[in-house]
Coordinates of N, CA and C in Angstrom, one line a residue:
X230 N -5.0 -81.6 35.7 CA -3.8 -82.3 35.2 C -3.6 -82.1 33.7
X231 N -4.6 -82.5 33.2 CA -4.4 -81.8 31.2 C -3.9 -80.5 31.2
X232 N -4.4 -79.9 31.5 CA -4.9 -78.3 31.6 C -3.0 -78.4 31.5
X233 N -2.3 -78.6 32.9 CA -1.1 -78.2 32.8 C -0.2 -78.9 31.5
X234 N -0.6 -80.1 31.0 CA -0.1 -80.7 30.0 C 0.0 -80.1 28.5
X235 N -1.5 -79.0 28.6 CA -1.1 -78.8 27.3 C -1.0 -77.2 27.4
X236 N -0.7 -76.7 28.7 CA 0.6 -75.3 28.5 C 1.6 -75.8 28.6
X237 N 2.2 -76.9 29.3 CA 3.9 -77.2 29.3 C 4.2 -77.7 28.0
X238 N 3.1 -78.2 27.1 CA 3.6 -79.1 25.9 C 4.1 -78.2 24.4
X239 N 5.2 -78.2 23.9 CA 5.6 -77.9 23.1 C 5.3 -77.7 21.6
X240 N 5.0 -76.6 21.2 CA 4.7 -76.5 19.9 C 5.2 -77.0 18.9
X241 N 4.6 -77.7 17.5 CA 5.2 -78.1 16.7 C 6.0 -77.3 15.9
X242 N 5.9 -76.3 15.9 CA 6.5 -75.1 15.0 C 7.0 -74.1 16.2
X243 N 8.3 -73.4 15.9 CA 8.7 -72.6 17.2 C 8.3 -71.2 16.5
X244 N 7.9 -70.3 18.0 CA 7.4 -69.7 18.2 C 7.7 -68.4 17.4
X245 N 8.9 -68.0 16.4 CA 9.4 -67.1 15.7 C 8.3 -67.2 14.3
X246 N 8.7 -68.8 13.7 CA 7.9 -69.0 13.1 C 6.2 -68.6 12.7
X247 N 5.7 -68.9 13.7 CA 4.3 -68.6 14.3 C 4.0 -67.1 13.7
X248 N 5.1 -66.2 14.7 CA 4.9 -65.1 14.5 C 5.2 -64.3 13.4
X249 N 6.1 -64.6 12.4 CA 6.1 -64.4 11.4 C 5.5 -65.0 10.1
X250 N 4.7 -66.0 11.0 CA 3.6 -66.4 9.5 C 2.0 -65.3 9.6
X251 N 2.2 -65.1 11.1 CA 0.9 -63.8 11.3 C 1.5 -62.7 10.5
X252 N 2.0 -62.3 10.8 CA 2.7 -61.0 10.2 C 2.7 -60.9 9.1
X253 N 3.3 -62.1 8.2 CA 3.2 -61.6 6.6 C 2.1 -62.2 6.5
X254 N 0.8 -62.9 6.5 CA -0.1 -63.0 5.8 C -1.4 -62.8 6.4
X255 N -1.8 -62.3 7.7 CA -2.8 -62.1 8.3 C -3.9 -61.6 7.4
X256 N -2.9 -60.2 7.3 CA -3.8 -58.9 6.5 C -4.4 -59.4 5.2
X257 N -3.8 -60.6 4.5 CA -3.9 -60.4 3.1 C -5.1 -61.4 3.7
X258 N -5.2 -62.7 4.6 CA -6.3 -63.0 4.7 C -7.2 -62.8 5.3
X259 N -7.2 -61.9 6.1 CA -8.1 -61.1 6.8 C -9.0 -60.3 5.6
X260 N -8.3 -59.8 4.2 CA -9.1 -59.3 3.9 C -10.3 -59.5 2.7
X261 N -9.6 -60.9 2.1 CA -10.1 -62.1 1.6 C -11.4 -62.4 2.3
X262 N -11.2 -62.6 3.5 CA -12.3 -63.4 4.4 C -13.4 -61.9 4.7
X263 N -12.7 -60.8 4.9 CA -13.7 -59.8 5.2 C -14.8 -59.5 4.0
X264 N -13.7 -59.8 2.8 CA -14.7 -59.6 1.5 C -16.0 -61.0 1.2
X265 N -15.1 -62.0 1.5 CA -16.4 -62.9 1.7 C -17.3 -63.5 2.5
X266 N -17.5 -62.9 3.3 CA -18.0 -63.2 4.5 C -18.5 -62.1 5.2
X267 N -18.4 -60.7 4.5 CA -18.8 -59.4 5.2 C -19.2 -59.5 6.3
X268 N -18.4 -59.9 7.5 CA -18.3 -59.4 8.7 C -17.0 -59.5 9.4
X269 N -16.7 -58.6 10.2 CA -15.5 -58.7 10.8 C -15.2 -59.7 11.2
X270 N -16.2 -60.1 12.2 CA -16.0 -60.9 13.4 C -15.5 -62.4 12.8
X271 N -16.4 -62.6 11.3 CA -16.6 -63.6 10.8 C -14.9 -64.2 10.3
X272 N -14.5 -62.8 9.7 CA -13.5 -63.1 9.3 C -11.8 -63.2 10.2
X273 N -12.4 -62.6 11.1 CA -11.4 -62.8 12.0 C -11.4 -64.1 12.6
X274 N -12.3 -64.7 12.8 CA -12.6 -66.3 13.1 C -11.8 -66.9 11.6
X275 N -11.8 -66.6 10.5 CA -11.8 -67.4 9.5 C -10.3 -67.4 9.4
X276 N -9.5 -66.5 9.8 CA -8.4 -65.7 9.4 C -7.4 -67.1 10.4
X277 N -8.4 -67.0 12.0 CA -7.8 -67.9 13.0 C -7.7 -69.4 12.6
X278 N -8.7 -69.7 11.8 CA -9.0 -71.2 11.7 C -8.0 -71.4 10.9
X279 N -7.5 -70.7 9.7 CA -6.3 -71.1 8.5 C -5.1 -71.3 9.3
X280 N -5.0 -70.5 10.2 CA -3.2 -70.5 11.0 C -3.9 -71.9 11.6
X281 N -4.7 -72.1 12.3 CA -4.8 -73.5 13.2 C -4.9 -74.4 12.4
X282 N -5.0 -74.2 11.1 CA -5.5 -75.6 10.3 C -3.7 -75.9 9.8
X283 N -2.7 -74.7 9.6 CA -1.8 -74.5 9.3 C -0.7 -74.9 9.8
X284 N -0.9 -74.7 11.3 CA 0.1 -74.8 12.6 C -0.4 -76.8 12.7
X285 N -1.7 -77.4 12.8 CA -1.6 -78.5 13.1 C -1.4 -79.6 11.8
X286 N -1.2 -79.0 11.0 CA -1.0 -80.1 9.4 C 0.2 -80.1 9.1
X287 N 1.0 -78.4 9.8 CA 2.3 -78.6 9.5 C 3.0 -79.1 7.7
X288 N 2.3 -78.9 6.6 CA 2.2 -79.0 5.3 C 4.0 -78.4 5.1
X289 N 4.5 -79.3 3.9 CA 5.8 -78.5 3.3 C 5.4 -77.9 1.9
X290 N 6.1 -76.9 1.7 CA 5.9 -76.4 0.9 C 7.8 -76.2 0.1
X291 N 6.9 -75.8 -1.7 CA 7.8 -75.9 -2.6 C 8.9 -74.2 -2.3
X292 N 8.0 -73.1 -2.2 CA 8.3 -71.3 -2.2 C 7.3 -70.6 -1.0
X293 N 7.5 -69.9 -1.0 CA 6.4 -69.1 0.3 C 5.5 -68.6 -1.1
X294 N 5.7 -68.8 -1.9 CA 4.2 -68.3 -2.8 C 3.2 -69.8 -2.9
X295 N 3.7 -70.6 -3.0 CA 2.9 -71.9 -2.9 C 2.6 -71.9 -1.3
X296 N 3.0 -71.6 -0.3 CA 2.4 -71.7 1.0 C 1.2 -70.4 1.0
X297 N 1.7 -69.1 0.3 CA 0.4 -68.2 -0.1 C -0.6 -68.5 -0.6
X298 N -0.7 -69.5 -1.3 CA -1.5 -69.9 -2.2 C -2.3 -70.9 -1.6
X299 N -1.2 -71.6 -0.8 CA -2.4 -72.5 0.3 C -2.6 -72.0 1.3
X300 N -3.0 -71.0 1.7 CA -3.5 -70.7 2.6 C -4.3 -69.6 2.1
X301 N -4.2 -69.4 0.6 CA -5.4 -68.4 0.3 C -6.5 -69.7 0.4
X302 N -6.4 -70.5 -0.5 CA -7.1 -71.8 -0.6 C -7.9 -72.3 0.8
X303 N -7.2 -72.4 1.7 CA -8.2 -72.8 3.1 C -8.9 -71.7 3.3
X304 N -8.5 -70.7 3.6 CA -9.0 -69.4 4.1 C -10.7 -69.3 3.2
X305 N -10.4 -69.2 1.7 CA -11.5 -69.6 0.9 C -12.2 -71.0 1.2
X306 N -12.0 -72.4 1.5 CA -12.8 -73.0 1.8 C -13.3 -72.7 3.1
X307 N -12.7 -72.1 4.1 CA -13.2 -72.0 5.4 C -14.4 -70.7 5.2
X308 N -14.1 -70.2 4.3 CA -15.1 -69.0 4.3 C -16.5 -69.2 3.2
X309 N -16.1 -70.6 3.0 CA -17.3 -70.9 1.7 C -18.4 -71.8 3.0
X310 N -17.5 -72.5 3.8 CA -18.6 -72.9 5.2 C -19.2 -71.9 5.4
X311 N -18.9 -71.2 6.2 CA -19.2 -69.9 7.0 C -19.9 -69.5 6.2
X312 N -20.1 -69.4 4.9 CA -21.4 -68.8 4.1 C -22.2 -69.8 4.3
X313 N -22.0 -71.5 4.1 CA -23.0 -72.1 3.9 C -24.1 -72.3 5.0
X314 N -23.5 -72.1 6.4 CA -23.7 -71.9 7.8 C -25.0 -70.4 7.4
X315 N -24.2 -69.6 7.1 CA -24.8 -68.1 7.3 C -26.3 -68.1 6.5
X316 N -26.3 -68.9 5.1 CA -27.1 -69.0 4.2 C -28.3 -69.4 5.2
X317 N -28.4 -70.8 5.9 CA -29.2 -71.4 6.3 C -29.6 -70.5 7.6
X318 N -28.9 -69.4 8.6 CA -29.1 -68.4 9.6 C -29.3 -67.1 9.2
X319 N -29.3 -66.9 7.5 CA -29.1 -65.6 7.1 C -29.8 -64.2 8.0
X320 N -28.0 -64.1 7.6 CA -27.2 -62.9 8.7 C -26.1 -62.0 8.0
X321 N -26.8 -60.6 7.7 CA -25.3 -60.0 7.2 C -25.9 -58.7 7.4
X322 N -24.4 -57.9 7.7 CA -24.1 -57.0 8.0 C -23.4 -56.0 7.7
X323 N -23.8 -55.4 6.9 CA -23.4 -54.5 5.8 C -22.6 -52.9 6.4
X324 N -23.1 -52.7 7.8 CA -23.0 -51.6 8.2 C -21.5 -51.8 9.0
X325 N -21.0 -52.9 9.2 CA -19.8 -52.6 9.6 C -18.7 -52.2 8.6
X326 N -19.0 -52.1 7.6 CA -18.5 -52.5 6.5 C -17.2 -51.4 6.5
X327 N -18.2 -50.1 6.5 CA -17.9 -48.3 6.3 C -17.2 -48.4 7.1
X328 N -17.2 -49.0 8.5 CA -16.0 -49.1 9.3 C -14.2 -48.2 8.7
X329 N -14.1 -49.8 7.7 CA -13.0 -49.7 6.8 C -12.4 -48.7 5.4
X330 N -13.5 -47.7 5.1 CA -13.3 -47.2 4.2 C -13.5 -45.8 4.8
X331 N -12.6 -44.6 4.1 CA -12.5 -43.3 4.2 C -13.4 -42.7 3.6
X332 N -14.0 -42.8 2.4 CA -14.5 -42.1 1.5 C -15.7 -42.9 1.1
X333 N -16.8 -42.1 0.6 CA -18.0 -42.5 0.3 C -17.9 -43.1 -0.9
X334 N -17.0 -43.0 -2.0 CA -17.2 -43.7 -3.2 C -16.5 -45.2 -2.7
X335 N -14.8 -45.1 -1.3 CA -15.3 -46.7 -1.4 C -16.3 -47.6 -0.8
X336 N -16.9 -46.8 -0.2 CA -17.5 -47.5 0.6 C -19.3 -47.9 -0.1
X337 N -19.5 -47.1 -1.5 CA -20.0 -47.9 -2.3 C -19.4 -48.7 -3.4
X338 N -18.2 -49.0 -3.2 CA -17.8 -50.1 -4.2 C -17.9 -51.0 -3.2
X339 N -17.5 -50.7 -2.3 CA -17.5 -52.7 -1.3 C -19.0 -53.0 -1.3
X340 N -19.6 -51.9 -1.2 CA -20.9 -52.3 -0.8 C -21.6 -53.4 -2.2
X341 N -21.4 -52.6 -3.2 CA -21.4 -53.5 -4.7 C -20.9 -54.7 -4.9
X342 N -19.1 -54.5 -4.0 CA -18.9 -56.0 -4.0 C -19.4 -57.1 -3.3
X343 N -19.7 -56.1 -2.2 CA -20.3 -57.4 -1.3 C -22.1 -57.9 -1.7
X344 N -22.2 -57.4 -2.9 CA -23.9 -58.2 -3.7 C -23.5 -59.1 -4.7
X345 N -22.4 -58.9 -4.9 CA -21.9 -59.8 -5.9 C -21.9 -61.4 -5.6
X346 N -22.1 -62.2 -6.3 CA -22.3 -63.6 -6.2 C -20.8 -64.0 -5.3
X347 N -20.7 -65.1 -4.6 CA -19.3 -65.7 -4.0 C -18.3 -65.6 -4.7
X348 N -18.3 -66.5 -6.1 CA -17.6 -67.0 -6.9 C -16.9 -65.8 -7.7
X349 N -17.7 -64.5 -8.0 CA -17.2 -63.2 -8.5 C -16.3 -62.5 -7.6
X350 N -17.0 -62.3 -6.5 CA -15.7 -61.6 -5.5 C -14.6 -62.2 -4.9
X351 N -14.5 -63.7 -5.0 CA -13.4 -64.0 -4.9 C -12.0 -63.9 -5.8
X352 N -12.9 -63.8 -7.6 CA -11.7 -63.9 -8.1 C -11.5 -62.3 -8.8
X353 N -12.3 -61.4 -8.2 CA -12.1 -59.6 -8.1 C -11.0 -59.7 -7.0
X354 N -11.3 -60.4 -6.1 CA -10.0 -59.7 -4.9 C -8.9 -60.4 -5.5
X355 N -8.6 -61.7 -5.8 CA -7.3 -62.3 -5.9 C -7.1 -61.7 -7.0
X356 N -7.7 -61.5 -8.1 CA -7.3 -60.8 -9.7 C -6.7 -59.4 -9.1
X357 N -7.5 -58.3 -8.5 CA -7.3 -56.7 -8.5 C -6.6 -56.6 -7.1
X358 N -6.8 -57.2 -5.9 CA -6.1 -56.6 -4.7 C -5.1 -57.3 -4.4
X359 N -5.0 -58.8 -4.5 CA -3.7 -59.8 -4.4 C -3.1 -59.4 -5.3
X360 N -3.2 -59.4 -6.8 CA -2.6 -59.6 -7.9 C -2.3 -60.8 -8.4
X361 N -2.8 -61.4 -8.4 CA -2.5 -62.7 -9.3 C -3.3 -63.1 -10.3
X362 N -2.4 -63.4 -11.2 CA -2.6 -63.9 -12.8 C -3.7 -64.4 -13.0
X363 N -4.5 -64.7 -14.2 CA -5.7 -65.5 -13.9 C -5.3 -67.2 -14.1
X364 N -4.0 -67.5 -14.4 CA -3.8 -69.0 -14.2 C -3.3 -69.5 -13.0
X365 N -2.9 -68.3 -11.9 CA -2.8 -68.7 -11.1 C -3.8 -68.7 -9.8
X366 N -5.1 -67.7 -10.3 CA -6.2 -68.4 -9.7 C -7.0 -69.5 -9.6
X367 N -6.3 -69.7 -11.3 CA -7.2 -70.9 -11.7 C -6.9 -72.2 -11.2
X368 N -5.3 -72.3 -10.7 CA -5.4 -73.5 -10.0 C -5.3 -73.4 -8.5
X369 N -5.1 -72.2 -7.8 CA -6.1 -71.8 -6.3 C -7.5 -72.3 -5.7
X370 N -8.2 -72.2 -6.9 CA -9.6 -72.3 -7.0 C -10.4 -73.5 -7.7
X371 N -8.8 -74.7 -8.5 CA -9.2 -75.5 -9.0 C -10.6 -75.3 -9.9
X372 N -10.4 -74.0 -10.8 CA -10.9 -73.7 -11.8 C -10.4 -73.4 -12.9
X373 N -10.8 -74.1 -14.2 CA -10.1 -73.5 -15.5 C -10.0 -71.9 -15.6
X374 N -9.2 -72.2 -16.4 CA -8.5 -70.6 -16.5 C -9.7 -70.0 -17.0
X375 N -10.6 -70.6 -18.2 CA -11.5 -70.2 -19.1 C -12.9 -69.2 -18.4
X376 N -12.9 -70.3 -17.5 CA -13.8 -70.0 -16.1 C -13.5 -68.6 -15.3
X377 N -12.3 -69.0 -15.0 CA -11.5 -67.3 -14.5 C -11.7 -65.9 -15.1
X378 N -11.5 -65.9 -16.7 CA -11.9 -65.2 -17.0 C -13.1 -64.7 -17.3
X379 N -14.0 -65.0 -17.5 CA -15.2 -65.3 -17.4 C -15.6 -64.8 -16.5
X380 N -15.6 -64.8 -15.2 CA -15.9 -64.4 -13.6 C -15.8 -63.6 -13.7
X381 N -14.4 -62.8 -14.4 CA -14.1 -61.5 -14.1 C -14.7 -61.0 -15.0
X382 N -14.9 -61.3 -16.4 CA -15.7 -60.3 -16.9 C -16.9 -60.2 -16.9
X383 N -17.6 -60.9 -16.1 CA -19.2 -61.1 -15.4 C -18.8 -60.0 -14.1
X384 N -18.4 -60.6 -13.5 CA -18.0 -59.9 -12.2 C -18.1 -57.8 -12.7
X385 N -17.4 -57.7 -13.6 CA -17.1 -56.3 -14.1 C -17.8 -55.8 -14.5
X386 N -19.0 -56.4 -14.9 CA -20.3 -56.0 -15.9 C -21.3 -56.1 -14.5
X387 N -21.4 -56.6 -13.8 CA -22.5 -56.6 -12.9 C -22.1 -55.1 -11.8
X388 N -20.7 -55.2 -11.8 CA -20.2 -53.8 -11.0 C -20.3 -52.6 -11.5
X389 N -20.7 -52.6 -13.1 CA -20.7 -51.7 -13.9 C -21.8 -51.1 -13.6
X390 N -23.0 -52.2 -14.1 CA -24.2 -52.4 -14.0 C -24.9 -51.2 -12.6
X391 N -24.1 -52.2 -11.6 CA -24.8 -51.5 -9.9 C -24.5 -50.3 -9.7
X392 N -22.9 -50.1 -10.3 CA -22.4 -48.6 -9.8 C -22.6 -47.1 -11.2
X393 N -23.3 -47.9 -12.2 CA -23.6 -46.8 -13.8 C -22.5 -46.2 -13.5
X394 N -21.2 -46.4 -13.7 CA -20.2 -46.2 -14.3 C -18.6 -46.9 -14.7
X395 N -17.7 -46.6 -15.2 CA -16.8 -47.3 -15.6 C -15.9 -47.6 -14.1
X396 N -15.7 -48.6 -13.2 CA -15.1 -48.9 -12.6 C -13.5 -49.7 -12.4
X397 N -13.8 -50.4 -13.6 CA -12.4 -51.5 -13.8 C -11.9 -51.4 -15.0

């Protein structure tokens, strides 16, 4: 009797919606979550949990860049669990990685990125592959801006460091 109650029961959000909140932002969190969480599987879980955490809170938003922004934000707290989980089962998987990359040089940059501390590849991907500002990471991440920069130029020196040459 449930069972049929909660296919006949109606979504809070109609179904256009749905589909075009996968569509414009899947990828961008998919690839967020791939970077911190180096695993597929992981992140495709992580990717699912933001739309469900999304679809049941039903949140308003000011612009679709402030709904981007919160849902970079969950997607990153969902994936700072999923590390803290992984930490204590330590499990990674480096080799699916090459999957995604054509060429051997990127497939040692991800590899670099992915040794990089949490807090640096987070604000490498939103700084260099998102694009966003460093003040607008800074309140994404509910870190000073000072802090932001900082990451990144730690972040650039340790990628420097791994890969002996000019990268960024």
């Amino acid at each position: 009797m449930k069972e049929v109650d909660l296919v006949t029961s109606k979504s809070v959000r109609p179904t256009d919606e749905i589909e075009t909140m996968i569509r414009n932002y899947s990828k961008m969190l998919f690839k967020i979550s791939l970077v911190m969480l180096c695993n597929e599987y992981d992140a495709q879980d992580a990717v699912q949990e933001t739309f469900i955490r999304y679809f049941n809170k039903s949140p308003v938003f000011d612009s679709d860049e402030h709904k981007k922004a919160w849902l970079i934000t969950v997607v990153t707290n969902i994936c700072k669990n999923m590390r803290k989980y992984k930490l204590k089962h330590n499990h990674l998987n480096i080799d699916e990685l090459y999957d995604y990359y054509e060429t051997k040089e990127d497939a040692t940059l991800l590899e670099s990125l992915m040794m990089l501390p949490q807090k640096f590849k987070v604000v490498l991907l939103l700084h260099y592959v998102e694009g966003y500002k460093v003040n607008e990471i800074s309140k994404m991440l509910s870190v000073s801006p000072s802090a932001i920069k900082m990451r990144l130029q730690k972040a650039r020196k340790l990628l420097k460091e791994k890969l002996g040459e000019e990268i960024l």
